[in-house]
mmCIF file of C-alpha atoms and ligand atoms in Angstrom:
data_model
loop_
_atom_site.group_PDB
_atom_site.id
_atom_site.type_symbol
_atom_site.label_atom_id
_atom_site.label_comp_id
_atom_site.label_asym_id
_atom_site.label_seq_id
_atom_site.Cartn_x
_atom_site.Cartn_y
_atom_site.Cartn_z
ATOM 1 C CA MET A 1 71.159 74.930 47.333
ATOM 2 C CA ILE A 2 69.245 76.001 44.113
ATOM 3 C CA VAL A 3 70.117 76.147 40.682
ATOM 4 C CA LYS A 4 69.335 79.761 39.614
ATOM 5 C CA SER A 5 70.154 79.852 36.024
ATOM 6 C CA LEU A 6 72.065 77.666 33.392
ATOM 7 C CA CYS A 7 73.257 78.726 30.081
ATOM 8 C CA LEU A 8 74.428 76.167 27.645
ATOM 9 C CA GLU A 9 76.947 76.120 24.634
ATOM 10 C CA ASN A 10 77.493 74.010 21.968
ATOM 11 C CA PHE A 11 76.481 71.564 24.941
ATOM 12 C CA ARG A 12 74.687 67.927 23.286
ATOM 13 C CA ASN A 13 71.985 69.142 21.005
ATOM 14 C CA HIS A 14 71.992 72.904 23.014
ATOM 15 C CA LYS A 15 73.444 75.369 20.798
ATOM 16 C CA ASP A 16 72.473 78.057 22.395
ATOM 17 C CA THR A 17 70.085 77.708 25.797
ATOM 18 C CA LYS A 18 69.739 79.647 28.874
ATOM 19 C CA ILE A 19 67.398 79.126 31.330
ATOM 20 C CA GLN A 20 65.916 80.674 34.719
ATOM 21 C CA PHE A 21 64.854 78.066 37.219
ATOM 22 C CA SER A 22 62.184 78.451 40.100
ATOM 23 C CA ASP A 23 63.513 78.083 43.977
ATOM 24 C CA SER A 24 61.017 74.656 43.795
ATOM 25 C CA PHE A 25 59.639 72.978 41.005
ATOM 26 C CA ASN A 26 60.833 73.179 37.653
ATOM 27 C CA ILE A 27 59.729 71.059 34.420
ATOM 28 C CA ILE A 28 61.752 70.403 31.171
ATOM 29 C CA TYR A 29 59.314 68.293 29.596
ATOM 30 C CA GLY A 30 58.646 67.483 25.567
ATOM 31 C CA ASN A 31 58.486 64.886 23.035
ATOM 32 C CA ASN A 32 61.266 62.470 22.941
ATOM 33 C CA GLY A 33 65.339 63.066 21.720
ATOM 34 C CA GLN A 34 64.868 67.016 22.250
ATOM 35 C CA GLY A 35 67.386 67.717 25.082
ATOM 36 C CA LYS A 36 65.539 67.164 28.451
ATOM 37 C CA THR A 37 67.797 65.580 29.673
ATOM 38 C CA ASN A 38 70.352 67.008 28.070
ATOM 39 C CA ILE A 39 70.074 69.753 30.853
ATOM 40 C CA LEU A 40 69.309 67.506 33.641
ATOM 41 C CA GLU A 41 72.858 66.428 32.531
ATOM 42 C CA ALA A 42 74.711 69.525 32.620
ATOM 43 C CA ILE A 43 73.282 70.619 35.547
ATOM 44 C CA TYR A 44 74.847 67.348 37.717
ATOM 45 C CA LEU A 45 78.147 67.490 36.117
ATOM 46 C CA CYS A 46 78.393 71.277 37.898
ATOM 47 C CA ALA A 47 78.153 69.034 40.670
ATOM 48 C CA SER A 48 79.622 66.069 40.688
ATOM 49 C CA GLY A 49 82.487 66.785 37.943
ATOM 50 C CA ARG A 50 80.936 63.822 35.507
ATOM 51 C CA SER A 51 78.069 63.200 33.214
ATOM 52 C CA HIS A 52 75.798 60.041 34.686
ATOM 53 C CA ARG A 53 75.767 58.717 31.075
ATOM 54 C CA THR A 54 79.306 58.906 29.391
ATOM 55 C CA SER A 55 82.964 59.436 30.511
ATOM 56 C CA LYS A 56 83.794 61.016 27.118
ATOM 57 C CA ASP A 57 83.949 64.606 27.218
ATOM 58 C CA SER A 58 83.566 64.825 23.168
ATOM 59 C CA GLU A 59 80.250 63.448 23.199
ATOM 60 C CA LEU A 60 79.202 66.294 25.187
ATOM 61 C CA VAL A 61 80.617 68.462 22.608
ATOM 62 C CA LEU A 62 77.991 69.388 19.539
ATOM 63 C CA PHE A 63 77.883 67.593 17.138
ATOM 64 C CA GLY A 64 80.626 69.283 13.950
ATOM 65 C CA SER A 65 81.330 71.783 16.947
ATOM 66 C CA ASP A 66 84.448 71.585 18.876
ATOM 67 C CA PHE A 67 84.024 72.560 22.180
ATOM 68 C CA TYR A 68 80.137 73.120 25.588
ATOM 69 C CA ASN A 69 80.928 75.787 27.615
ATOM 70 C CA ILE A 70 78.752 75.633 30.723
ATOM 71 C CA ASN A 71 77.305 78.347 32.754
ATOM 72 C CA THR A 72 75.885 77.451 36.710
ATOM 73 C CA PHE A 73 74.602 80.232 38.467
ATOM 74 C CA VAL A 74 73.954 78.228 41.874
ATOM 75 C CA LEU A 75 73.087 80.066 45.892
ATOM 76 C CA ASN A 76 74.651 77.397 48.241
ATOM 77 C CA SER A 77 74.015 78.672 52.577
ATOM 78 C CA GLY A 78 73.622 82.406 51.392
ATOM 79 C CA LEU A 79 76.497 82.434 49.077
ATOM 80 C CA ASP A 80 76.548 82.874 45.311
ATOM 81 C CA LYS A 81 78.602 80.859 43.188
ATOM 82 C CA VAL A 82 79.621 80.364 39.541
ATOM 83 C CA ILE A 83 80.547 77.060 37.953
ATOM 84 C CA ASN A 84 82.041 77.173 34.357
ATOM 85 C CA ILE A 85 83.425 74.213 32.963
ATOM 86 C CA LYS A 86 84.414 74.474 29.542
ATOM 87 C CA TYR A 87 85.742 71.873 27.376
ATOM 88 C CA LEU A 88 87.849 72.548 23.756
ATOM 89 C CA ASN A 89 88.062 68.817 22.420
ATOM 90 C CA ASP A 90 91.518 66.951 23.054
ATOM 91 C CA GLN A 91 92.135 68.997 25.848
ATOM 92 C CA LYS A 92 91.310 68.380 30.063
ATOM 93 C CA LYS A 93 88.518 70.209 30.423
ATOM 94 C CA GLN A 94 88.519 73.374 32.503
ATOM 95 C CA ILE A 95 86.644 74.464 35.764
ATOM 96 C CA MET A 96 86.056 77.290 37.185
ATOM 97 C CA VAL A 97 84.118 78.489 40.607
ATOM 98 C CA ASN A 98 83.247 82.820 40.524
ATOM 99 C CA GLU A 99 86.180 82.120 38.201
ATOM 100 C CA ILE A 100 89.090 80.417 39.606
ATOM 101 C CA PRO A 101 90.255 77.989 37.970
ATOM 102 C CA LEU A 102 90.159 74.631 39.695
ATOM 103 C CA LYS A 103 93.878 72.587 40.013
ATOM 104 C CA LYS A 104 91.838 69.255 41.077
ATOM 105 C CA LEU A 105 88.545 68.543 40.293
ATOM 106 C CA GLY A 106 88.209 67.519 43.744
ATOM 107 C CA SER A 107 88.090 71.232 44.348
ATOM 108 C CA LEU A 108 84.481 71.307 42.903
ATOM 109 C CA MET A 109 83.108 69.054 45.169
ATOM 110 C CA GLY A 110 81.133 70.909 47.982
ATOM 111 C CA ASN A 111 79.989 73.565 45.960
ATOM 112 C CA LEU A 112 76.676 71.833 44.568
ATOM 113 C CA TYR A 113 74.656 69.448 46.076
ATOM 114 C CA ALA A 114 73.208 66.910 43.372
ATOM 115 C CA VAL A 115 71.200 64.081 43.035
ATOM 116 C CA ILE A 116 70.138 61.706 40.597
ATOM 117 C CA PHE A 117 67.375 60.034 40.028
ATOM 118 C CA SER A 118 66.266 58.037 36.680
ATOM 119 C CA PRO A 119 65.789 54.528 35.506
ATOM 120 C CA GLU A 120 68.736 53.103 35.478
ATOM 121 C CA ASP A 121 68.561 53.009 38.984
ATOM 122 C CA LEU A 122 66.842 50.365 39.262
ATOM 123 C CA PHE A 123 70.966 48.717 38.113
ATOM 124 C CA VAL A 124 71.947 49.864 40.945
ATOM 125 C CA VAL A 125 69.951 46.741 42.474
ATOM 126 C CA LYS A 126 69.657 44.609 39.343
ATOM 127 C CA GLN A 127 72.668 44.674 37.919
ATOM 128 C CA GLY A 128 76.573 44.227 39.419
ATOM 129 C CA PRO A 129 79.136 45.175 42.196
ATOM 130 C CA GLY A 130 79.840 48.509 39.739
ATOM 131 C CA GLU A 131 77.047 49.962 39.738
ATOM 132 C CA ARG A 132 76.359 49.663 43.369
ATOM 133 C CA ARG A 133 79.515 51.086 43.607
ATOM 134 C CA ARG A 134 79.666 53.789 41.736
ATOM 135 C CA PHE A 135 76.422 54.833 43.335
ATOM 136 C CA VAL A 136 77.763 54.822 46.394
ATOM 137 C CA ASP A 137 81.106 56.747 45.226
ATOM 138 C CA ILE A 138 79.421 59.362 43.447
ATOM 139 C CA THR A 139 77.608 59.995 46.516
ATOM 140 C CA LEU A 140 80.457 59.734 49.304
ATOM 141 C CA SER A 141 83.087 61.969 46.255
ATOM 142 C CA GLN A 142 80.327 64.781 46.530
ATOM 143 C CA ILE A 143 80.033 65.319 50.793
ATOM 144 C CA ARG A 144 83.837 64.356 51.203
ATOM 145 C CA PRO A 145 86.445 65.728 48.630
ATOM 146 C CA SER A 146 89.397 63.547 50.299
ATOM 147 C CA TYR A 147 87.562 60.688 49.822
ATOM 148 C CA PHE A 148 87.371 61.481 46.304
ATOM 149 C CA TYR A 149 90.875 61.859 46.505
ATOM 150 C CA ASN A 150 91.512 58.771 47.944
ATOM 151 C CA LEU A 151 89.583 56.952 45.319
ATOM 152 C CA GLN A 152 91.752 58.210 42.432
ATOM 153 C CA GLN A 153 95.313 57.383 44.121
ATOM 154 C CA LEU A 154 93.510 54.113 44.525
ATOM 155 C CA ALA A 155 93.295 53.790 40.520
ATOM 156 C CA ARG A 156 96.578 54.845 40.260
ATOM 157 C CA ILE A 157 98.642 52.388 42.742
ATOM 158 C CA LEU A 158 96.067 50.141 41.428
ATOM 159 C CA LYS A 159 97.168 50.776 37.448
ATOM 160 C CA GLN A 160 101.140 50.621 38.692
ATOM 161 C CA ARG A 161 100.584 47.739 40.944
ATOM 162 C CA ASN A 162 99.097 45.545 38.361
ATOM 163 C CA ILE A 163 101.868 47.039 35.525
ATOM 164 C CA LEU A 164 104.154 45.333 38.083
ATOM 165 C CA LEU A 165 102.730 42.315 38.326
ATOM 166 C CA LYS A 166 102.453 41.873 34.916
ATOM 167 C CA ASN A 167 106.037 42.355 34.554
ATOM 168 C CA ILE A 168 107.152 41.414 37.829
ATOM 169 C CA TYR A 169 109.378 37.403 35.610
ATOM 170 C CA SER A 170 110.643 39.651 32.648
ATOM 171 C CA LYS A 171 112.270 42.169 34.763
ATOM 172 C CA ASN A 172 114.829 42.204 37.349
ATOM 173 C CA GLY A 173 114.691 43.992 40.475
ATOM 174 C CA LEU A 174 110.396 44.515 40.508
ATOM 175 C CA MET A 175 109.668 42.269 43.067
ATOM 176 C CA ASP A 176 111.878 43.943 45.130
ATOM 177 C CA THR A 177 108.802 47.114 44.763
ATOM 178 C CA ILE A 178 106.007 45.669 44.923
ATOM 179 C CA ASP A 179 106.419 46.037 49.100
ATOM 180 C CA ILE A 180 106.333 49.583 48.510
ATOM 181 C CA TRP A 181 103.342 49.411 46.694
ATOM 182 C CA ASN A 182 101.005 46.628 48.601
ATOM 183 C CA ILE A 183 102.225 49.603 51.740
ATOM 184 C CA LYS A 184 101.134 52.055 49.428
ATOM 185 C CA LEU A 185 97.701 50.627 48.647
ATOM 186 C CA ALA A 186 96.344 49.113 52.005
ATOM 187 C CA GLU A 187 96.802 52.885 53.558
ATOM 188 C CA VAL A 188 94.194 54.226 50.936
ATOM 189 C CA ALA A 189 92.232 51.146 50.553
ATOM 190 C CA SER A 190 91.700 51.685 54.445
ATOM 191 C CA ASN A 191 91.012 55.214 54.064
ATOM 192 C CA ILE A 192 88.078 54.115 51.417
ATOM 193 C CA ILE A 193 87.154 51.021 53.172
ATOM 194 C CA LEU A 194 86.412 53.171 56.828
ATOM 195 C CA GLU A 195 84.439 55.342 54.533
ATOM 196 C CA ARG A 196 82.555 53.290 52.728
ATOM 197 C CA ARG A 197 81.096 51.100 55.974
ATOM 198 C CA LYS A 198 80.102 53.463 57.880
ATOM 199 C CA PHE A 199 77.933 55.491 54.887
ATOM 200 C CA ALA A 200 76.682 52.028 54.392
ATOM 201 C CA VAL A 201 75.389 51.588 57.808
ATOM 202 C CA LEU A 202 73.825 55.954 57.781
ATOM 203 C CA LEU A 203 72.043 55.137 54.047
ATOM 204 C CA SER A 204 70.505 51.627 56.241
ATOM 205 C CA GLU A 205 68.860 53.843 58.682
ATOM 206 C CA LEU A 206 68.068 56.565 56.565
ATOM 207 C CA ALA A 207 66.480 53.919 53.944
ATOM 208 C CA GLN A 208 64.425 52.332 56.723
ATOM 209 C CA LYS A 209 62.595 54.616 57.896
ATOM 210 C CA GLN A 210 61.685 56.006 54.326
ATOM 211 C CA HIS A 211 60.825 52.020 53.397
ATOM 212 C CA ARG A 212 58.323 51.334 56.591
ATOM 213 C CA PHE A 213 56.379 54.078 55.268
ATOM 214 C CA LEU A 214 56.337 53.789 52.106
ATOM 215 C CA THR A 215 55.067 49.952 51.759
ATOM 216 C CA THR A 216 52.012 48.385 53.186
ATOM 217 C CA ASP A 217 53.713 45.694 55.060
ATOM 218 C CA LYS A 218 56.385 47.882 56.519
ATOM 219 C CA GLU A 219 59.149 46.176 54.623
ATOM 220 C CA ILE A 220 62.057 46.657 56.138
ATOM 221 C CA ILE A 221 65.422 46.723 53.652
ATOM 222 C CA ALA A 222 68.995 46.630 54.754
ATOM 223 C CA PHE A 223 71.992 48.159 52.717
ATOM 224 C CA ASP A 224 75.214 46.263 54.239
ATOM 225 C CA TYR A 225 78.388 46.760 52.926
ATOM 226 C CA ASN A 226 80.152 43.460 51.438
ATOM 227 C CA CYS A 227 83.895 44.043 52.064
ATOM 228 C CA SER A 228 85.897 42.474 49.444
ATOM 229 C CA PHE A 229 87.534 41.071 52.603
ATOM 230 C CA GLN A 230 86.659 40.026 55.868
ATOM 231 C CA ILE A 231 86.101 43.077 58.197
ATOM 232 C CA ASP A 232 85.471 42.958 62.359
ATOM 233 C CA GLU A 233 81.942 45.790 62.630
ATOM 234 C CA ASN A 234 84.557 47.786 65.052
ATOM 235 C CA SER A 235 88.099 46.983 62.835
ATOM 236 C CA ASN A 236 89.795 50.222 63.049
ATOM 237 C CA LYS A 237 92.401 51.821 60.057
ATOM 238 C CA SER A 238 95.079 50.174 61.215
ATOM 239 C CA GLU A 239 93.368 46.718 61.462
ATOM 240 C CA ILE A 240 92.255 47.239 58.295
ATOM 241 C CA SER A 241 95.246 48.498 56.561
ATOM 242 C CA ASP A 242 97.127 45.143 58.739
ATOM 243 C CA ILE A 243 94.653 42.727 57.950
ATOM 244 C CA TYR A 244 94.750 43.614 53.936
ATOM 245 C CA LEU A 245 98.217 44.080 53.610
ATOM 246 C CA ARG A 246 98.911 40.593 54.941
ATOM 247 C CA LEU A 247 96.419 39.219 52.378
ATOM 248 C CA LEU A 248 98.314 40.866 49.643
ATOM 249 C CA GLU A 249 101.462 39.309 50.779
ATOM 250 C CA LYS A 250 99.748 35.977 50.913
ATOM 251 C CA GLY A 251 97.911 36.001 47.421
ATOM 252 C CA ILE A 252 100.700 37.424 46.075
ATOM 253 C CA ASP A 253 101.217 34.174 43.578
ATOM 254 C CA ARG A 254 97.684 34.548 42.719
ATOM 255 C CA ASP A 255 97.526 38.060 41.984
ATOM 256 C CA ILE A 256 100.694 37.172 39.615
ATOM 257 C CA ALA A 257 99.555 34.210 37.809
ATOM 258 C CA ILE A 258 96.312 36.027 36.848
ATOM 259 C CA GLY A 259 98.353 39.627 36.042
ATOM 260 C CA TYR A 260 95.768 41.336 38.548
ATOM 261 C CA THR A 261 95.345 42.839 42.410
ATOM 262 C CA SER A 262 92.616 40.178 43.238
ATOM 263 C CA LEU A 263 90.834 41.489 46.174
ATOM 264 C CA GLY A 264 90.165 45.167 47.739
ATOM 265 C CA PRO A 265 87.887 48.505 47.582
ATOM 266 C CA HIS A 266 87.383 47.866 43.249
ATOM 267 C CA ARG A 267 85.321 44.289 44.193
ATOM 268 C CA ASP A 268 83.603 45.487 47.320
ATOM 269 C CA ASP A 269 79.794 44.966 47.492
ATOM 270 C CA TYR A 270 77.131 46.523 49.197
ATOM 271 C CA ASP A 271 73.961 43.613 49.486
ATOM 272 C CA ILE A 272 70.821 45.245 49.668
ATOM 273 C CA SER A 273 67.726 43.118 51.318
ATOM 274 C CA ILE A 274 64.655 43.445 51.849
ATOM 275 C CA ASN A 275 63.696 41.502 55.490
ATOM 276 C CA ASN A 276 66.571 39.584 55.176
ATOM 277 C CA LYS A 277 66.021 38.434 51.674
ATOM 278 C CA SER A 278 68.189 39.633 48.621
ATOM 279 C CA LEU A 279 66.098 42.372 46.590
ATOM 280 C CA LYS A 280 68.266 40.825 43.425
ATOM 281 C CA LEU A 281 67.737 37.658 43.682
ATOM 282 C CA TYR A 282 63.925 37.609 45.459
ATOM 283 C CA GLY A 283 62.602 40.875 44.757
ATOM 284 C CA SER A 284 59.663 41.776 42.501
ATOM 285 C CA GLN A 285 59.628 44.830 40.470
ATOM 286 C CA GLY A 286 57.919 46.672 42.312
ATOM 287 C CA GLN A 287 60.031 45.585 45.638
ATOM 288 C CA GLN A 288 63.125 47.110 43.080
ATOM 289 C CA ARG A 289 61.371 50.355 42.988
ATOM 290 C CA SER A 290 60.487 51.043 45.701
ATOM 291 C CA SER A 291 63.162 49.347 47.039
ATOM 292 C CA VAL A 292 65.698 52.217 44.783
ATOM 293 C CA LEU A 293 63.686 55.655 45.603
ATOM 294 C CA SER A 294 63.851 54.880 49.182
ATOM 295 C CA LEU A 295 67.583 55.175 48.846
ATOM 296 C CA LYS A 296 67.416 58.045 46.446
ATOM 297 C CA ILE A 297 65.079 59.584 49.099
ATOM 298 C CA ALA A 298 67.843 58.762 52.220
ATOM 299 C CA GLU A 299 70.899 59.375 49.683
ATOM 300 C CA ILE A 300 69.156 63.328 49.334
ATOM 301 C CA GLU A 301 68.450 63.107 53.379
ATOM 302 C CA LEU A 302 72.046 61.672 54.127
ATOM 303 C CA ILE A 303 74.114 64.654 52.536
ATOM 304 C CA ASN A 304 71.503 66.591 54.436
ATOM 305 C CA GLN A 305 72.830 65.830 58.165
ATOM 306 C CA GLU A 306 76.493 65.170 56.322
ATOM 307 C CA THR A 307 76.865 69.111 54.478
ATOM 308 C CA GLY A 308 73.548 70.769 56.867
ATOM 309 C CA GLN A 309 72.719 71.477 53.446
ATOM 310 C CA TYR A 310 69.639 69.773 50.757
ATOM 311 C CA PRO A 311 70.915 69.110 47.846
ATOM 312 C CA ILE A 312 68.669 69.934 44.643
ATOM 313 C CA LEU A 313 67.321 66.708 43.093
ATOM 314 C CA LEU A 314 67.082 65.540 39.474
ATOM 315 C CA LEU A 315 64.375 63.578 38.350
ATOM 316 C CA ASP A 316 64.755 61.748 34.949
ATOM 317 C CA ASP A 317 62.025 60.993 33.284
ATOM 318 C CA VAL A 318 60.902 58.779 36.606
ATOM 319 C CA MET A 319 57.471 60.131 36.998
ATOM 320 C CA SER A 320 55.939 58.519 34.738
ATOM 321 C CA GLU A 321 56.998 55.021 35.852
ATOM 322 C CA LEU A 322 55.940 55.880 39.572
ATOM 323 C CA ASP A 323 52.575 54.890 40.525
ATOM 324 C CA GLU A 324 50.263 57.840 41.897
ATOM 325 C CA ASN A 325 51.222 56.693 45.608
ATOM 326 C CA ARG A 326 54.447 56.147 45.084
ATOM 327 C CA GLN A 327 54.368 60.315 43.374
ATOM 328 C CA LYS A 328 52.445 61.630 46.295
ATOM 329 C CA TYR A 329 55.216 59.733 48.728
ATOM 330 C CA LEU A 330 57.943 61.063 46.681
ATOM 331 C CA MET A 331 56.331 64.941 46.690
ATOM 332 C CA ASN A 332 55.868 64.650 49.403
ATOM 333 C CA SER A 333 59.327 64.015 50.559
ATOM 334 C CA ILE A 334 61.282 66.463 49.009
ATOM 335 C CA LYS A 335 59.514 69.562 50.232
ATOM 336 C CA GLY A 336 62.325 72.486 50.629
ATOM 337 C CA VAL A 337 64.093 70.330 47.628
ATOM 338 C CA GLN A 338 64.624 71.965 44.485
ATOM 339 C CA THR A 339 63.714 69.923 41.935
ATOM 340 C CA PHE A 340 64.514 69.408 38.237
ATOM 341 C CA ILE A 341 61.372 66.630 36.674
ATOM 342 C CA THR A 342 61.950 65.892 32.840
ATOM 343 C CA CYS A 343 59.003 64.108 31.262
ATOM 344 C CA THR A 344 56.883 63.979 28.385
ATOM 345 C CA ASN A 345 53.835 65.197 29.608
ATOM 346 C CA ALA A 346 53.557 68.265 31.737
ATOM 347 C CA TYR A 347 50.781 68.518 32.668
ATOM 348 C CA LYS A 348 50.432 65.266 34.876
ATOM 349 C CA PHE A 349 51.415 66.487 37.626
ATOM 350 C CA SER A 350 49.418 69.073 40.006
ATOM 351 C CA LEU A 351 51.991 71.197 40.429
ATOM 352 C CA GLU A 352 50.444 74.203 38.964
ATOM 353 C CA ASN A 353 50.929 76.669 41.291
ATOM 354 C CA ILE A 354 54.389 76.362 42.391
ATOM 355 C CA ALA A 355 56.178 75.177 39.464
ATOM 356 C CA LYS A 356 57.845 76.629 36.375
ATOM 357 C CA TYR A 357 57.449 74.833 33.490
ATOM 358 C CA PHE A 358 59.964 75.064 30.465
ATOM 359 C CA LYS A 359 59.067 73.634 27.211
ATOM 360 C CA ILE A 360 62.266 71.822 25.059
ATOM 361 C CA GLU A 361 62.424 71.606 21.409
ATOM 362 C CA ASN A 362 65.027 70.710 19.522
ATOM 363 C CA GLY A 363 68.283 71.677 21.672
ATOM 364 C CA SER A 364 66.206 75.067 22.415
ATOM 365 C CA VAL A 365 63.803 75.669 25.171
ATOM 366 C CA ILE A 366 60.612 77.554 23.764
HETATM 367 P P1 ATP B 401 63.650 60.981 26.314
HETATM 368 O O1 ATP B 401 61.991 61.462 26.390
HETATM 369 O O2 ATP B 401 63.344 60.154 25.005
HETATM 370 O O3 ATP B 401 64.427 61.360 27.287
HETATM 371 P P2 ATP B 401 65.165 64.133 25.378
HETATM 372 O O4 ATP B 401 64.197 64.770 25.581
HETATM 373 O O5 ATP B 401 65.435 64.119 27.042
HETATM 374 O O6 ATP B 401 64.400 62.479 24.929
HETATM 375 P P3 ATP B 401 68.156 63.931 25.555
HETATM 376 O O7 ATP B 401 68.732 62.920 26.147
HETATM 377 O O8 ATP B 401 68.462 65.139 26.000
HETATM 378 O O9 ATP B 401 66.535 63.880 24.653
HETATM 379 O O10 ATP B 401 68.743 64.517 23.898
HETATM 380 C C1 ATP B 401 69.047 63.542 22.891
HETATM 381 C C2 ATP B 401 68.940 63.784 21.841
HETATM 382 O O11 ATP B 401 70.701 64.432 22.140
HETATM 383 C C3 ATP B 401 69.240 63.337 20.353
HETATM 384 O O12 ATP B 401 68.550 64.047 19.709
HETATM 385 C C4 ATP B 401 70.321 63.265 19.825
HETATM 386 O O13 ATP B 401 70.398 63.261 18.675
HETATM 387 C C5 ATP B 401 70.972 65.007 20.923
HETATM 388 N N1 ATP B 401 72.370 64.743 20.843
HETATM 389 C C6 ATP B 401 72.913 64.101 21.958
HETATM 390 N N2 ATP B 401 74.545 64.311 22.274
HETATM 391 C C7 ATP B 401 74.406 65.113 20.700
HETATM 392 C C8 ATP B 401 75.605 66.041 20.033
HETATM 393 N N3 ATP B 401 76.993 65.612 21.038
HETATM 394 N N4 ATP B 401 75.601 66.948 19.819
HETATM 395 C C9 ATP B 401 74.112 67.384 19.207
HETATM 396 N N5 ATP B 401 73.296 66.378 19.283
HETATM 397 C C10 ATP B 401 73.504 65.687 20.083
HETATM 398 MG MG1 MG B 402 65.913 62.300 28.665
#
């Protein structure tokens, strides 16, 4: 997977930026606040359909303007693809691939695979379950468009069911419809749960291989799926659906009392551990950083295993956070992966012979 070039119009502080990238390393450097991350954000948007920093498209529009336009030229399995994302204030953004408008955001997935790694990824370890679900959901959505559709369905069903729970006593007949929503919810949830369980096993195996090399004490990292209700390691789709349906029925009084659905994939978590001890509770800063690095490299490998292609890698400000050993390790692990590195000092890495350098100043490439 190669991003050949990028054209930005009124995207963040880029009024009119055009860049031709190198197939290997691209160093995007410059002082703080000049628009380096904005470039990675635009590329990531073309891969996943969303910004890694905001869910509001209006924030991406250049101050004082009323639209943004991104054109990315991608080489995907030898085929040229042009991904175009246009947003006009207060309208739904329009996405086109090779000039064909996409009816659903899910159809964008697979045109460009990208892994982004920024200092905020430490949140995956340090913060709550939402950060870990987001990490898995974004990767899984890229490689399985059906997963992305299921997530959208889940959000819709939960919204409807929660409205129902809040109004159940005030409107006649609502109680009769709850069964239908429970069945729909259990169907979609079981698809999501199966995918998450499989993903965690694969990611954990790949991260373990990485982490043993990265750590001098040969630490064992694990990334385990923690479903919001008890399922067996081998339960199949219909068993998971049945278990969840029974729990939904059993918990209906509680759900009505609190006014929302208390169990389900929206409450799942993942346990990240080192040598069987929770990384969040007991890991040192260094262990947490190394673990995130192992997970990210594992994510690249997983996308390659599942799709036959390497994703592009976006490294936002992480090189300066890694010590020399980890920097070397990362560089060795990503050979053959097109990489975009943002940093304030361009000459820190010995990549002068193979990398292309772009200096960014006030929303322009110098
Ligand atoms: P750092 O090294 O600090 O990470 P950076 O070069 O990565 O900096 P970016 O995050 O890419 O910086 O860009 C930040 C700049 O973009 C800020 O100056 C901010 O004011 C500007 N900016 C953000 N959103 C918009 C917008 N919608 N319109 C115009 N400018 C914006
Ligand atoms: Mg930045």
